[in-house]
Coordinates of C-alpha atoms and ligand atoms in Angstrom, one line a residue:
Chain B
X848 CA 9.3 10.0 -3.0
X849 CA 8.6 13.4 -2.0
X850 CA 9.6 12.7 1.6
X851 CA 13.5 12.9 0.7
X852 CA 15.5 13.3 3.7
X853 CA 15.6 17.4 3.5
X854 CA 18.1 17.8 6.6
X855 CA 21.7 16.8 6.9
X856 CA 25.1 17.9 5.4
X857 CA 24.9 14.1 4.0
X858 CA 21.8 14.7 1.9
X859 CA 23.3 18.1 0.4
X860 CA 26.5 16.7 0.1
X861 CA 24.5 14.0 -2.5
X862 CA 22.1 16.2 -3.9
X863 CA 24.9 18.3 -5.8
X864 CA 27.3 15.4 -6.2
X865 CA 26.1 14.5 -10.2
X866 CA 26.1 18.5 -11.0
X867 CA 29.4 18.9 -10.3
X868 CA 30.2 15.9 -12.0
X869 CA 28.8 17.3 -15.2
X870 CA 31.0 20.6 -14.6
X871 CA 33.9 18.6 -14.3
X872 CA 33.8 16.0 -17.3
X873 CA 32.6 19.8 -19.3
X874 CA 35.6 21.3 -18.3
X875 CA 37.9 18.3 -18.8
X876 CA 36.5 18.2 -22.3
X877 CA 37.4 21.9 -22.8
X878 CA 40.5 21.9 -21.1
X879 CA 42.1 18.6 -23.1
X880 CA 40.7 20.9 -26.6
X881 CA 37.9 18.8 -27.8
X882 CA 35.5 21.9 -27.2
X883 CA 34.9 23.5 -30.7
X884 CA 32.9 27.3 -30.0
X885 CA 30.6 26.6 -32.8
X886 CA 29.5 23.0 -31.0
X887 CA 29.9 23.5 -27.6
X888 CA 30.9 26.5 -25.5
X889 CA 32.9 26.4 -22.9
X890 CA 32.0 26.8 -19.6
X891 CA 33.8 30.2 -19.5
X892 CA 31.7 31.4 -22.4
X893 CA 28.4 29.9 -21.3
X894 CA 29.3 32.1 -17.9
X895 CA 30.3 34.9 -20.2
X896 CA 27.1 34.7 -22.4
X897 CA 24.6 35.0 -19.3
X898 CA 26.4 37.8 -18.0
X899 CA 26.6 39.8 -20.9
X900 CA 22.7 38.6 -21.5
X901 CA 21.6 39.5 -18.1
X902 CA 23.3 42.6 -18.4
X903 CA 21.7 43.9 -21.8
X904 CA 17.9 42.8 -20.5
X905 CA 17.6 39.6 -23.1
X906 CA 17.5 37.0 -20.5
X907 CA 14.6 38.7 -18.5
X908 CA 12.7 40.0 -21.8
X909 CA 12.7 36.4 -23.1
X910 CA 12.1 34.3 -20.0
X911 CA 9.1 37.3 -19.0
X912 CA 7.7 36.5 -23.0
X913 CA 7.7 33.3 -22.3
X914 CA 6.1 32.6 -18.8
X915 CA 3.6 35.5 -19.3
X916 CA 2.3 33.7 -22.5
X917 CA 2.8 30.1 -20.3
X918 CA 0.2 31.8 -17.9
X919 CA -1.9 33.4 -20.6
X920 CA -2.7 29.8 -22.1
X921 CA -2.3 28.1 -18.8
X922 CA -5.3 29.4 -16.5
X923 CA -7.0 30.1 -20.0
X924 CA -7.0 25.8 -20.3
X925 CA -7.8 25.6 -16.6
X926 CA -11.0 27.5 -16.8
X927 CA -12.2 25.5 -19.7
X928 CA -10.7 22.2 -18.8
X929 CA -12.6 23.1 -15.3
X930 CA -16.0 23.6 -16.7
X931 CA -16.1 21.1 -19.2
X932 CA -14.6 18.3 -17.1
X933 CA -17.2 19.3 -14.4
X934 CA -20.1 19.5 -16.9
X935 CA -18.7 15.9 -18.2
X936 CA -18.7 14.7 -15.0
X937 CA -22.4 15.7 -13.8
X938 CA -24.4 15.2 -16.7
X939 CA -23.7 11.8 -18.5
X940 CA -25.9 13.5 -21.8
X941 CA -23.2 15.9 -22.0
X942 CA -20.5 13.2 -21.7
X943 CA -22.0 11.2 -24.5
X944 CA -22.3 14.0 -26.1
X945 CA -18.5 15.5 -26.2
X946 CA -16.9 12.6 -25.8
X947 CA -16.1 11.2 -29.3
X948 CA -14.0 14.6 -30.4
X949 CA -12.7 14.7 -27.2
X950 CA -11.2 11.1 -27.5
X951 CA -10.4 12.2 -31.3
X952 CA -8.4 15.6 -30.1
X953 CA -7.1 14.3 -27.4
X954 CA -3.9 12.2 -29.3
X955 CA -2.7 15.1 -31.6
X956 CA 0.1 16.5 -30.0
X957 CA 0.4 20.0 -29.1
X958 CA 2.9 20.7 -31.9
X959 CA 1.1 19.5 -34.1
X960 CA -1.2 22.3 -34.1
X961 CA 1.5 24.7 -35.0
X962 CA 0.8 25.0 -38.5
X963 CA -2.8 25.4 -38.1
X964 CA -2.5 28.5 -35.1
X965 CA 0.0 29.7 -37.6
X966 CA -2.5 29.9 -40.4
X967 CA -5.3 30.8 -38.2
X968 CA -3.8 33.4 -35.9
X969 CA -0.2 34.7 -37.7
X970 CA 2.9 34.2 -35.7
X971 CA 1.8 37.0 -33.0
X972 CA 1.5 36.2 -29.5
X973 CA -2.6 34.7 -30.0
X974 CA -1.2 31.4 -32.0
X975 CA 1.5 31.0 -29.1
X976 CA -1.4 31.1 -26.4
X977 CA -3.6 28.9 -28.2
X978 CA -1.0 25.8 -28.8
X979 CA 0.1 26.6 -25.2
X980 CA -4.2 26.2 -24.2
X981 CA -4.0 22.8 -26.8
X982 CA -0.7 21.5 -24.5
X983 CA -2.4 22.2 -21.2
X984 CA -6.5 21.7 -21.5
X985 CA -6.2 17.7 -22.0
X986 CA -3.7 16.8 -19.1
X987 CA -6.3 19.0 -16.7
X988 CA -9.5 18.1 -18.0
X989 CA -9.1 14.1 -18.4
X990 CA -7.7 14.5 -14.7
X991 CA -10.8 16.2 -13.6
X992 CA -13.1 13.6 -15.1
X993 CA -10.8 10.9 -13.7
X994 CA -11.3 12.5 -10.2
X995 CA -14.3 13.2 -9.6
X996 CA -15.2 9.0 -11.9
X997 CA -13.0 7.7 -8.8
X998 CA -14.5 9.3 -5.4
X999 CA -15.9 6.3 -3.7
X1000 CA -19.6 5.9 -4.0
X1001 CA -19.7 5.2 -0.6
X1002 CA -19.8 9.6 -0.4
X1003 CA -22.6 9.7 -2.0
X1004 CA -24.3 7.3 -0.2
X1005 CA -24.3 8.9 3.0
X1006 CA -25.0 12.2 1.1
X1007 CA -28.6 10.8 0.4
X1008 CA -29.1 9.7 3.9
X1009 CA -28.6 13.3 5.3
X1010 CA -30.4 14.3 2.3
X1011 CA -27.6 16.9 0.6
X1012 CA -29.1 19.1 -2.0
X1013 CA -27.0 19.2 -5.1
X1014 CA -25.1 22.1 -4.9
X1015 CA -23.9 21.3 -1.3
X1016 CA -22.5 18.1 -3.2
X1017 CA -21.0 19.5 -5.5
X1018 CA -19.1 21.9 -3.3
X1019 CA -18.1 19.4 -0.1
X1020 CA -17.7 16.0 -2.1
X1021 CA -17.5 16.5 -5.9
X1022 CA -14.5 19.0 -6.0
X1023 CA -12.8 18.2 -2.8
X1024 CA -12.9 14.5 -3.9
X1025 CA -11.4 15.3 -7.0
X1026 CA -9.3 18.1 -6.3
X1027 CA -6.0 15.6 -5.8
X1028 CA -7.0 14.4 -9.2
X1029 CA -7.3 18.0 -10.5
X1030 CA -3.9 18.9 -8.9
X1031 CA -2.2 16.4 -10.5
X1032 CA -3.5 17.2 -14.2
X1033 CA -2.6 21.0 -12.9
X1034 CA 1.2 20.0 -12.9
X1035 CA 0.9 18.0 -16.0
X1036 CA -0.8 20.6 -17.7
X1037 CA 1.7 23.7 -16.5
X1038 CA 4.2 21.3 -17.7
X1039 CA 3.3 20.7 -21.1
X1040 CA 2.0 24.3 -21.3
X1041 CA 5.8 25.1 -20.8
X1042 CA 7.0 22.6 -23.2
X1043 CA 4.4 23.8 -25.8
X1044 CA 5.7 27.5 -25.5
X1045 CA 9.1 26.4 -25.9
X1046 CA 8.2 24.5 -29.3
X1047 CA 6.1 27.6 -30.5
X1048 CA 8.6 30.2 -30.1
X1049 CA 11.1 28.1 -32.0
X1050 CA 8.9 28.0 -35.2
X1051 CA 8.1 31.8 -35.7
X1052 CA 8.8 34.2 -32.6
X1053 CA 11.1 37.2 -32.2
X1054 CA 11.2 37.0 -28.3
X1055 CA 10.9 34.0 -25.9
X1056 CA 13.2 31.1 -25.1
X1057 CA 12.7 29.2 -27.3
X1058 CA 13.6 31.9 -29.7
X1059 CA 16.9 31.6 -27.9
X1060 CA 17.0 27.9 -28.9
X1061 CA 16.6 28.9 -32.8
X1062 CA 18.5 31.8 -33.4
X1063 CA 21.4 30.4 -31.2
X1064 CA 21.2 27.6 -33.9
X1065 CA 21.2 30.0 -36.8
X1066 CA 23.6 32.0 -35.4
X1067 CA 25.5 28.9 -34.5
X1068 CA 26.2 30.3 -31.1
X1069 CA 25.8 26.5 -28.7
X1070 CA 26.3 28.9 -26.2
X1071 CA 23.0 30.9 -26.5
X1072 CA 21.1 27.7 -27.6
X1073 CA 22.8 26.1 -23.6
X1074 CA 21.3 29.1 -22.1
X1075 CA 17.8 29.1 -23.1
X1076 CA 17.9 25.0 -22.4
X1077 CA 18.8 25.4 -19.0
X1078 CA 16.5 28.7 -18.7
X1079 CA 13.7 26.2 -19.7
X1080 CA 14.4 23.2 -17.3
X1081 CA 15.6 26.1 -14.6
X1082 CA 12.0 27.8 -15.0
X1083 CA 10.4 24.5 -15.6
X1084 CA 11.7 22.8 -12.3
X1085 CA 10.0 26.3 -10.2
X1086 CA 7.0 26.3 -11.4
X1087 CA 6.6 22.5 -10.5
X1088 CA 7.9 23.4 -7.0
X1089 CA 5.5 26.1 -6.4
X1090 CA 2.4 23.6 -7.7
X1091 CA 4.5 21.2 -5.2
X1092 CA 3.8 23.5 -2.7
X1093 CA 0.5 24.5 -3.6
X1094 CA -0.5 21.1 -3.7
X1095 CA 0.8 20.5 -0.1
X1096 CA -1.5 23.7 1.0
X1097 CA -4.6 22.7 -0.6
X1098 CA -5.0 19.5 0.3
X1099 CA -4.2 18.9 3.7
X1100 CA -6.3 15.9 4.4
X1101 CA -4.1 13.2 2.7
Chain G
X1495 CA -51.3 -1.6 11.8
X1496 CA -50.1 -1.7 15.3
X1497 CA -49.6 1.7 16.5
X1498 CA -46.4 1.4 18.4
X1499 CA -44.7 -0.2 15.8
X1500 CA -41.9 1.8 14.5
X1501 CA -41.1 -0.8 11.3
X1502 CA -43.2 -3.1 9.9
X1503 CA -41.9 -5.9 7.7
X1504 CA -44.6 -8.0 5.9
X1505 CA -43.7 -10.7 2.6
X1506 CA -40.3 -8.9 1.9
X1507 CA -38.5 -10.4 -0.9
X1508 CA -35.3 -8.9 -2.4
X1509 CA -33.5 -10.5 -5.5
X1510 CA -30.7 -8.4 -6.9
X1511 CA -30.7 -9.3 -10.7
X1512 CA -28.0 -7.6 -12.6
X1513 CA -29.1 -9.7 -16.1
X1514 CA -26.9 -12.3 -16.1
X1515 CA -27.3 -13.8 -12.8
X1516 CA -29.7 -13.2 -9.9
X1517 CA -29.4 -14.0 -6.3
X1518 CA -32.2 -14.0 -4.0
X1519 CA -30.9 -11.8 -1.1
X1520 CA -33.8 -12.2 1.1
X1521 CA -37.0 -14.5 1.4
X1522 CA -40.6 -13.4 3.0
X1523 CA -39.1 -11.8 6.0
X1524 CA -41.9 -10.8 8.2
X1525 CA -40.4 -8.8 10.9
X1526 CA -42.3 -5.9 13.7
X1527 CA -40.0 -3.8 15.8
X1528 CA -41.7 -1.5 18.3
X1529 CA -40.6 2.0 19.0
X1530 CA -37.7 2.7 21.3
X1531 CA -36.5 -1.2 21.4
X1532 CA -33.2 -2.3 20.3
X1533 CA -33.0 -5.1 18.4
X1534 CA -30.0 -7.2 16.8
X1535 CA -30.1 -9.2 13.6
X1536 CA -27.2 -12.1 13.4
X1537 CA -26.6 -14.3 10.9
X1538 CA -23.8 -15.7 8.8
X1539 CA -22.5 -14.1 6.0
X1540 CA -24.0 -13.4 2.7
X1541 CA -27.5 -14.3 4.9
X1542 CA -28.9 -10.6 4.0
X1543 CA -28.8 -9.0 7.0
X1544 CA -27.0 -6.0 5.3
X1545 CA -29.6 -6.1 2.3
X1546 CA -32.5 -6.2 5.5
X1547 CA -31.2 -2.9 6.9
X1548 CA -30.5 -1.2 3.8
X1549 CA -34.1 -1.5 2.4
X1550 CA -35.1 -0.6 5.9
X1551 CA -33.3 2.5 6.0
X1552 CA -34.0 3.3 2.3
X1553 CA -30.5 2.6 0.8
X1554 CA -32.1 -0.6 -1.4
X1555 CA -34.8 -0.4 -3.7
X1556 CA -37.1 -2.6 -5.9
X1557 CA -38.0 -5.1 -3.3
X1558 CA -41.1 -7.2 -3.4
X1559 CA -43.8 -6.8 -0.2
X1560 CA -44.5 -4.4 2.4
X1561 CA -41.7 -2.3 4.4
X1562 CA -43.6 0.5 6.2
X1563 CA -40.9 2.9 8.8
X1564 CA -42.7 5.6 11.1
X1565 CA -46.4 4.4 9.3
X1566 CA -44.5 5.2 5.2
X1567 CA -43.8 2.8 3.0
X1568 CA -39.4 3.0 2.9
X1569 CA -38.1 4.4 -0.7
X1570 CA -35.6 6.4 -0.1
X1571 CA -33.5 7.3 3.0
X1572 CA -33.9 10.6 5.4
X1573 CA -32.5 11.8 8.4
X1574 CA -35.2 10.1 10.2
X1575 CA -33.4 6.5 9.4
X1576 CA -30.1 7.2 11.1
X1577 CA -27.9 4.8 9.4
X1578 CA -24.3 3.8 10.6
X1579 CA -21.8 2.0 8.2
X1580 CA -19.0 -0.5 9.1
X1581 CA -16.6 2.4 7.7
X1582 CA -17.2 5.6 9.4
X1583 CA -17.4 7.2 6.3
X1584 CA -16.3 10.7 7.6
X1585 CA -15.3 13.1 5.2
X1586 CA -11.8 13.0 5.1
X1587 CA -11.3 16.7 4.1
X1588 CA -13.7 17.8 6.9
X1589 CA -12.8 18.6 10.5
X1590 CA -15.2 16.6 12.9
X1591 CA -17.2 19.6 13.4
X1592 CA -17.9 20.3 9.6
X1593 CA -18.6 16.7 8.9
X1594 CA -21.2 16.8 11.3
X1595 CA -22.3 20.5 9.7
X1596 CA -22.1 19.4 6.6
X1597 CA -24.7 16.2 7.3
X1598 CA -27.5 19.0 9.5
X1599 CA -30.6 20.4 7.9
X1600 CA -30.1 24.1 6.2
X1601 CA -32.2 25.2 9.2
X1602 CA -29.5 23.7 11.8
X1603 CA -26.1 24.3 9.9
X1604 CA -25.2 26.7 12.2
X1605 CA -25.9 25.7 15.5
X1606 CA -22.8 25.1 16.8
X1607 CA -24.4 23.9 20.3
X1608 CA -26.0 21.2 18.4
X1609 CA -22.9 20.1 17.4
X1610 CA -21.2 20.3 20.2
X1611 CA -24.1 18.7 22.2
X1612 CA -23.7 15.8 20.4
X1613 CA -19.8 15.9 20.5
X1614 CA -20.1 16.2 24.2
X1615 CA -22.5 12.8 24.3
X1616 CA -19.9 10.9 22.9
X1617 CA -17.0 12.2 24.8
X1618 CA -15.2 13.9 21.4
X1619 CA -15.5 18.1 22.5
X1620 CA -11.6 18.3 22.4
X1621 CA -11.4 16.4 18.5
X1622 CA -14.2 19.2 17.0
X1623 CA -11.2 21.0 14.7
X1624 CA -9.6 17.5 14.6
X1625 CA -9.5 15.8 10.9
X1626 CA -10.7 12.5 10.7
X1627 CA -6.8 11.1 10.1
X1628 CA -6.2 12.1 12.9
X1629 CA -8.2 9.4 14.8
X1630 CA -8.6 6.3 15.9
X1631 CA -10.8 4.0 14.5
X1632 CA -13.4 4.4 17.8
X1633 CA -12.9 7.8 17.7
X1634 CA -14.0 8.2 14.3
X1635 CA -16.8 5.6 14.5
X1636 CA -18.0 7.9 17.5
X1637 CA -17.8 10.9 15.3
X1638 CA -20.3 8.8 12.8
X1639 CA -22.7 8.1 15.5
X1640 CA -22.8 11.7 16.9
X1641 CA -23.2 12.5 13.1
X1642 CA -26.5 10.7 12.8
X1643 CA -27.6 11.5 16.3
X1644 CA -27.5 15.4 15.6
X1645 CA -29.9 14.8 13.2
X1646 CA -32.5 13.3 15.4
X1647 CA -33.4 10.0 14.0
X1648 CA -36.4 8.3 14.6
X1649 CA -34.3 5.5 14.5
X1650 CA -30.9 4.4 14.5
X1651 CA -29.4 1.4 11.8
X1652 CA -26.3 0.1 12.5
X1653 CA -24.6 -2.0 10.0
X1654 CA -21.6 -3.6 12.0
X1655 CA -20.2 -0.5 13.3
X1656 CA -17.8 -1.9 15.8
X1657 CA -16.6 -5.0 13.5
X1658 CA -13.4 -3.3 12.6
X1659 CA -11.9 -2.5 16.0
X1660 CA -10.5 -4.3 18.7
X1661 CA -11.9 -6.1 21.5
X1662 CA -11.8 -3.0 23.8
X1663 CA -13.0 -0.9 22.1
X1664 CA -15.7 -2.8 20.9
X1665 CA -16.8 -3.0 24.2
X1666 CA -16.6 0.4 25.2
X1667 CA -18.3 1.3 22.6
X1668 CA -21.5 -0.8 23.0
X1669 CA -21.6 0.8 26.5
X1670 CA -22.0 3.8 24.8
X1671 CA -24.4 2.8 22.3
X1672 CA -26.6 1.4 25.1
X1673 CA -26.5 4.6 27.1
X1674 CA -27.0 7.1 24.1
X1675 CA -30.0 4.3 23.4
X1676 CA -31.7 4.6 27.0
X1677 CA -31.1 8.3 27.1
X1678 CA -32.2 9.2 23.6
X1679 CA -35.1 7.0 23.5
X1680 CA -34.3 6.0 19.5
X1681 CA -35.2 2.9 18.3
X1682 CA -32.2 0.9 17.2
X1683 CA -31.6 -2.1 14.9
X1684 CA -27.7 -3.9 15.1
X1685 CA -26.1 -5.7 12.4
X1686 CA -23.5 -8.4 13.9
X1687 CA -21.4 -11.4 12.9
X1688 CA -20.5 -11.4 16.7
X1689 CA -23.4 -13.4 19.1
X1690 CA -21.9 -11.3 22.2
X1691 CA -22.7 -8.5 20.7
X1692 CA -25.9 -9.4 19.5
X1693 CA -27.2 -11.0 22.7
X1694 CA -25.5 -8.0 24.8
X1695 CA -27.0 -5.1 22.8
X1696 CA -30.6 -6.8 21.7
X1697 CA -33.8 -6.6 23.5
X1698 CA -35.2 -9.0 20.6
X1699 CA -32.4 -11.1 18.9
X1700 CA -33.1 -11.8 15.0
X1701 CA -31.0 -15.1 13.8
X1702 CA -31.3 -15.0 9.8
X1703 CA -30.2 -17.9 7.9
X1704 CA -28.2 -17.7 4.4
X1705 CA -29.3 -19.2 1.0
X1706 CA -32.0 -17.8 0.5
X1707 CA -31.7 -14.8 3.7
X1708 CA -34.9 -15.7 6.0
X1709 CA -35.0 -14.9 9.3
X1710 CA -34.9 -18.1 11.3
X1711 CA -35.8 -17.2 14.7
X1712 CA -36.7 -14.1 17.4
X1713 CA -35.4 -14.7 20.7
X1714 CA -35.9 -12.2 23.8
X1715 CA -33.2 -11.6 25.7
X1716 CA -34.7 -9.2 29.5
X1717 CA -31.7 -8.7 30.3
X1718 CA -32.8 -5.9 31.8
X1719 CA -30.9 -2.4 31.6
X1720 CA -28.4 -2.0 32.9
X1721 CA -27.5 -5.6 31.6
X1722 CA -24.9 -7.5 33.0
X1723 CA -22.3 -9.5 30.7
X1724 CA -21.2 -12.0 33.2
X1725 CA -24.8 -13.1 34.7
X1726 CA -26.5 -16.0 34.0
X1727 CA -29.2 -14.6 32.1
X1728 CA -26.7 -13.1 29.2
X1729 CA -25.0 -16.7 29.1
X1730 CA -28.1 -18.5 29.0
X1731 CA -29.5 -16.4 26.5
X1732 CA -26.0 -16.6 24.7
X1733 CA -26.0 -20.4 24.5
X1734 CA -29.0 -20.5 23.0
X1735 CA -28.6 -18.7 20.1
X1736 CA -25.0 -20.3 19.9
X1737 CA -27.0 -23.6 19.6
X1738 CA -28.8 -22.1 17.1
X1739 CA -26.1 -21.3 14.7
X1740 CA -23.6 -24.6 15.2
X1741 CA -27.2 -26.6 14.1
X1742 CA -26.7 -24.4 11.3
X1743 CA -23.0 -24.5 10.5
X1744 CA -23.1 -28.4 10.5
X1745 CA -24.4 -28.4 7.1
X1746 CA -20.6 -28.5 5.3
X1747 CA -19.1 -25.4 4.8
X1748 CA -18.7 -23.0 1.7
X1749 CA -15.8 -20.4 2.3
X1750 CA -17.7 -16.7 1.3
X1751 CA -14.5 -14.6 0.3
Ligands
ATP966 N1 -25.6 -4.9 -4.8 C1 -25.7 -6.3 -4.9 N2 -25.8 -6.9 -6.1 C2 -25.9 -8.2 -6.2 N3 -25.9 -9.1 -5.2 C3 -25.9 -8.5 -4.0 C4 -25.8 -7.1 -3.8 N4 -25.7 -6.9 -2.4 C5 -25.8 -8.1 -1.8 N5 -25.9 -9.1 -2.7 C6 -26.0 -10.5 -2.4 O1 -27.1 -10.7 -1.5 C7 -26.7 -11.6 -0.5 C8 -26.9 -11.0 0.8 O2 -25.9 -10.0 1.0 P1 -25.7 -9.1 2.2 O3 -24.7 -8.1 2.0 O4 -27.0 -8.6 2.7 O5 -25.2 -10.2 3.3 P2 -24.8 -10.0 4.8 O6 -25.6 -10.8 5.6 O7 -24.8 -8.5 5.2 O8 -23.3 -10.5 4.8 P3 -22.0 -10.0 5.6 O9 -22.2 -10.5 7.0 O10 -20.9 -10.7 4.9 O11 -22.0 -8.5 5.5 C9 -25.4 -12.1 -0.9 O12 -25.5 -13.3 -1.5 C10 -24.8 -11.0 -1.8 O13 -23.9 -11.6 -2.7
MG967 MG1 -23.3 -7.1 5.6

């Protein structure tokens, strides 16, 4: 999947084919005059609207709210989904012991916990981190378990014939064995993180994109509303790449 | 106790019993192997021969008799039972120089001449910063066996290494074995399925028989070192223990899948 064919004017050529189609059918739309400005922009105005909100600092003061927070809650939920899903994974008391609110937690949905970080925290920047932590901790934590549940046994066979102490385990089989595991719940969790900031900000924030989403509703501006989608999937899509890449880096052994 | 009697073997009964069935892996076995021979067990499978190993080198537990490695009674494995599995079992985000590292005692971790000793013996020293996907079958089995040689074994189990690769390398690789054997001096016990092998590599032969696993028969083999594959004692000895076994296989087949 990965392994598209990244050379050749052939692949290029096909890689933007769909996107321009998009532009075209949008432009058709607005040209034949079934674009109305308070449904959907034109093209021309979308252009317009990042200019003049590059220009005037709003697009790099809400996309800068917005991933700082992301990474606030982010390595905030890999820490603790780190150190609980190792400490799940070692000692079977402790996973006995966590597991039924874990299982219990685990369904509600990130939003979900709006109205409770709203009550508990105000609509400051500490609720925002907090769902953000709820939308991230799962995806990385159940990974982690999963990982390290599925390194062959075999590993720790030959670990008792050469007589491994524990900690040497832990460091040259447990988490290398479940670090593609771990990877993988990293890109799930920076992607919900990002989904969960989005849906934050659009219930009580002053700043952020998805404040851009809501008050380009109330404003009834599609235009703004446009831009703060594609900031999200834009933003979305590089954060993914660079975990891509990361991924690549780490684990070279595959 | 005989004193030059590196494992000793006396009423050993295994049944694995998981509560809902049990199977009887293994039936008195009586068994002495003397220090610095080399001895192969053969057998069909599901005859135990695995299950005999393992218990020798530690890996099995809760077995019934007397199994008594270097004058202890086996409970758990150690360095000192060398143990080579049909998979290499390299760790696959380790070069070949850190898997062997990683397996060394703290005392030896870094003495990179040990390592490279070893490397040397079994003609790897250009693969040391090599991962293991980046060999061959051989070549990785070889980085299992200098693995457990570094670690200076008493002795050396072997639990079909070579019954994943080809015919060539197969046979390279038993030359190997049989040189690292006469020049180390370890006593070493070959599982097989393959009665060339077996016959080739074996001062003593063991022939186990399935249902439940006993051990059959001992034949010796002298065929000397350095042995010959093509001379009449090695196809003499050969045929016999091919007799052996198509006795055995008359009785109608079950297919073990
Ligand atoms: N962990 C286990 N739990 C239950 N039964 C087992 C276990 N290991 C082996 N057995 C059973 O014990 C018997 C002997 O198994 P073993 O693996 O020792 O045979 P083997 O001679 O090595 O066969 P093969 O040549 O196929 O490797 C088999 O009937 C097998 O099903
Ligand atoms: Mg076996």
């Amino acid at each position: 999947m990965e392994e598209k064919n990244k050379k050749g004017i052939g692949y290029l050529l096909l890689y933007i084919t769909l996107p321009v189609i998009i532009l075209i059918v949008w432009e058709g739309f607005n040209q034949a005059g079934e674009l109305k400005p308070y449904t959907m922009p034109s093209l021309a105005k979308l252009f317009e609207t990042t200019v003049e909100y590059a220009n005037n600092g709003q697009l790099f003061e809400n996309i800068s709210v917005s991933v700082l927070l992301v990474l606030e809650g982010f390595f905030l939920a890999l820490a603790t989904a780190l150190i609980i899903g190792m400490l799940v994974s070692l000692f079977p008391k402790f996973d006995i012991f966590t597991d039924l609110v874990i299982q219990i937690l685990k369904p509600i949905p990130p939003i979900a916990w709006i109205p409770l970080a709203i009550l508990w925290f105000g609509i400051g920047q500490e609720s925002k981190i907090f769902i953000i932590f709820i939308g991230a901790v799962f995806p990385i934590f159940l990974n982690t378990v999963d990982g390290v549940k599925t390194i062959d046994k075999k590993y720790f066979e030959l670990a008792k014939v050469y007589e491994i102490p524990r900690s040497q385990l832990i460091k040259n089989i447990v988490i290398p064995g479940a670090l593609p595991s771990i990877m993988t719940g990293i890109r799930v969790g920076l992607g919900n993180a990002w989904v969960s900031v989005v849906a934050a900000e659009m219930i009580g924030a002053t700043k952020g994109v998805g404040y851009m989403l809501s008050n380009g509703r109330s404003l009834s501006r599609p235009d703004i509303v446009i831009l703060g989608m594609l900031l999200v999937g834009i933003f979305g899509k590089i954060m993914d790449d660079i975990l891509k890449f990361l991924r690549r880096k780490v684990i070279t052994w595959l | 106790m005989a004193v030059n009697n590196i494992v000793e073997i006396k009423h050993l009964t295994k049944i694995f019993d998981d509560g809902k069935n049990n199977v009887k892996a293994l039936e008195d076995i009586e068994l002495e192997i003397s220090e610095g021979s080399f001895t192969s067990i053969i057998g069909g499978s599901g005859c135990g021969k695995s299950t005999m190993l393992r218990i020798i080198g530690g890996l099995e537990n809760n077995y019934q008799g007397d199994v008594i490695v270097n004058g202890e009674k086996v409970n758990s494995p150690s360095r000192e039972k060398g143990f080579i599995f049909q998979d290499h079992r390299l760790l696959p985000w380790l070069t070949v120089k850190e898997n062997i590292r990683f397996s060394l005692p703290k005392e030896q971790k870094k003495n990179d001449e040990l390592i490279k000793k070893y490397l040397a013996l079994v003609g790897l020293s250009e693969f040391e910063n090599a991962l293991p996907k980046q060999l061959s079958g051989g070549m990785a089995q070889r980085v299992a066996i200098a693995r457990a040689l570094a670690n200076k074994p008493k002795i050396l189990l072997l639990d079909e290494p070579f019954g994943a690769l080809d015919a060539i390398t197969k046979v390279n690789l038993q030359e190997e074995l049989l040189k690292i054997w006469q020049k180390e001096k370890i006593t070493m016990i070959i599982v097989t399925h393959d009665i060339d092998e077996a016959v080739y590599l074996g001062e003593n032969v063991v022939v186990m028989t399935p249902r439940p696993g006993r051990i059959k028969q001992i034949y010796k083999t002298d065929l000397g070192t350095p042995r010959l594959r093509t001379g009449v004692q090695f196809t003499k000895a050969r045929d016999e223990i091919y007799k052996e076994f198509f006795k055995e296989a008359e009785v109608p087949f079950s297919y073990n899948i």
